[in-house]
XYZ file of C-alpha atoms in Angstrom:
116
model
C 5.987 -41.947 -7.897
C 7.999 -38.890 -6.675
C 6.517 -36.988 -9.446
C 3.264 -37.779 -7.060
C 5.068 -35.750 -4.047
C 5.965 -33.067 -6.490
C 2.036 -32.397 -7.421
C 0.986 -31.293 -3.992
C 3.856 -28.939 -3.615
C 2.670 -26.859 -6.398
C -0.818 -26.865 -5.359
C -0.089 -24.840 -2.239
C 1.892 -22.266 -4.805
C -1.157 -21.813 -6.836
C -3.475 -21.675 -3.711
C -1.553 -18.260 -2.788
C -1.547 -16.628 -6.199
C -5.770 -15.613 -5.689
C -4.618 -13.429 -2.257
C -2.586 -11.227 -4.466
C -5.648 -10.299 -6.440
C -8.484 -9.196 -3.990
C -11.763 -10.367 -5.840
C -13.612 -11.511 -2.411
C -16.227 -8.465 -2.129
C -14.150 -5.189 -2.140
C -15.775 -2.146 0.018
C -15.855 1.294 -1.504
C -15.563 3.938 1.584
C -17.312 6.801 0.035
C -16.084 9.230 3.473
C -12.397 9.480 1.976
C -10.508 12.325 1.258
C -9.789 12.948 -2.573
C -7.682 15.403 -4.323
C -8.458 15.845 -8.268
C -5.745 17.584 -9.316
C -5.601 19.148 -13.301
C -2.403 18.557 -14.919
C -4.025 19.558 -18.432
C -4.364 22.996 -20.096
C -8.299 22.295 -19.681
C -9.776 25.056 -17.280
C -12.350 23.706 -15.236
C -11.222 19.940 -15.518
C -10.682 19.367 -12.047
C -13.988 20.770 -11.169
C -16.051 18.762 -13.194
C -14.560 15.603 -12.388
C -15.330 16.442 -8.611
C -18.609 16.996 -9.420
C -18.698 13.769 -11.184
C -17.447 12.458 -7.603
C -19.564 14.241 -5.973
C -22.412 12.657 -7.897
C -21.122 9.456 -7.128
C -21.280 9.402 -3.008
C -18.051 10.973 -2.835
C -18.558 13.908 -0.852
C -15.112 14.537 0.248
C -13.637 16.102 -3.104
C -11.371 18.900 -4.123
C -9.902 20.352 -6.974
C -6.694 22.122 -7.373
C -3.789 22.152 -10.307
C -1.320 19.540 -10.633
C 2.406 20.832 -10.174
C 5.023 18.235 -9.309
C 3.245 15.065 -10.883
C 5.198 13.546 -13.513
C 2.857 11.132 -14.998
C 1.962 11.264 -18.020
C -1.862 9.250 -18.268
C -4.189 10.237 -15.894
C -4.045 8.221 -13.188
C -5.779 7.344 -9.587
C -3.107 7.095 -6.667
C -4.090 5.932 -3.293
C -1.868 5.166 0.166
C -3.221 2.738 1.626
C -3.942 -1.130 0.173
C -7.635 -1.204 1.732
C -8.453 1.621 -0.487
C -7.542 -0.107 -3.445
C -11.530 -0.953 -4.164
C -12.007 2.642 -3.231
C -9.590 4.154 -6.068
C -10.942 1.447 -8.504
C -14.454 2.661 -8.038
C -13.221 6.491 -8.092
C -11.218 5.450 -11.492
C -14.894 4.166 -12.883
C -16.649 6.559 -12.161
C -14.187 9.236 -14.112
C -13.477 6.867 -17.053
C -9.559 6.166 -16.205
C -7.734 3.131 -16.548
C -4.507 3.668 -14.425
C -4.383 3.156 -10.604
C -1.350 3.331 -8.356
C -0.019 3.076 -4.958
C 2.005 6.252 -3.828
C 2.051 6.496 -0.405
C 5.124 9.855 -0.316
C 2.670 11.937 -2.326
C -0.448 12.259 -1.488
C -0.551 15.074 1.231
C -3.923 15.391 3.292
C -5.780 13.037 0.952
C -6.739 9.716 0.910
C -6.448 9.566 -2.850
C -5.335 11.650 -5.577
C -6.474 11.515 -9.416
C -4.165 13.183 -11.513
C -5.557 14.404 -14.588
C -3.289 14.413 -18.329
């Protein structure tokens, strides 16, 4: 019978485990500030990305050149957790896989996709 006591204890456990993953309806905020930076010998990368953005609902896109960024796979980084459905979508639209916090990094924008 204390195996019976032990049963809810884990239950509780496994009830918390869904709140680290947020699947309840995320919301996109198309008004952020992005930053698609080109960290690849590709002229023009940057800028066609953003227009992919811009395509998209994301009106508030730049491009520049990546100096400083040491990843090495292109990669969307945002600040702040209730953008995380916000980068995903951004990371959809332009085809990449990797997403990231980095909230020391960012500068003026909301998020930043680094392109390798």
């Amino acid at each position: 019978q204390p195996s019976e006591s032990a049963t809810p204890e884990t239950t509780p456990t496994e009830a918390s485990t869904p709140e680290a993953s947020p699947t309840p309806t995320p919301t996109v905020d198309h008004n952020v500030v992005i930053s698609v930076l080109n960290g690849t010998g590709t002229s023009g990368l940057a800028a066609q990305k953003v227009a992919l953005l811009n395509e998209a609902g994301f009106a508030g896109t730049s491009a520049a050149n990546a100096t400083g960024w040491s990843t090495t796979v292109s990669t969307v980084y945002y600040g702040d957790p209730d953008l995380e459905a916000t980068a995903q979508a951004i990371a959809q639209t332009l085809g990449i896989s990797n997403i990231a916090v980095n909230t020391t990094d960012l500068g003026n924008a909301d998020v930043v996709v680094v392109l390798k």
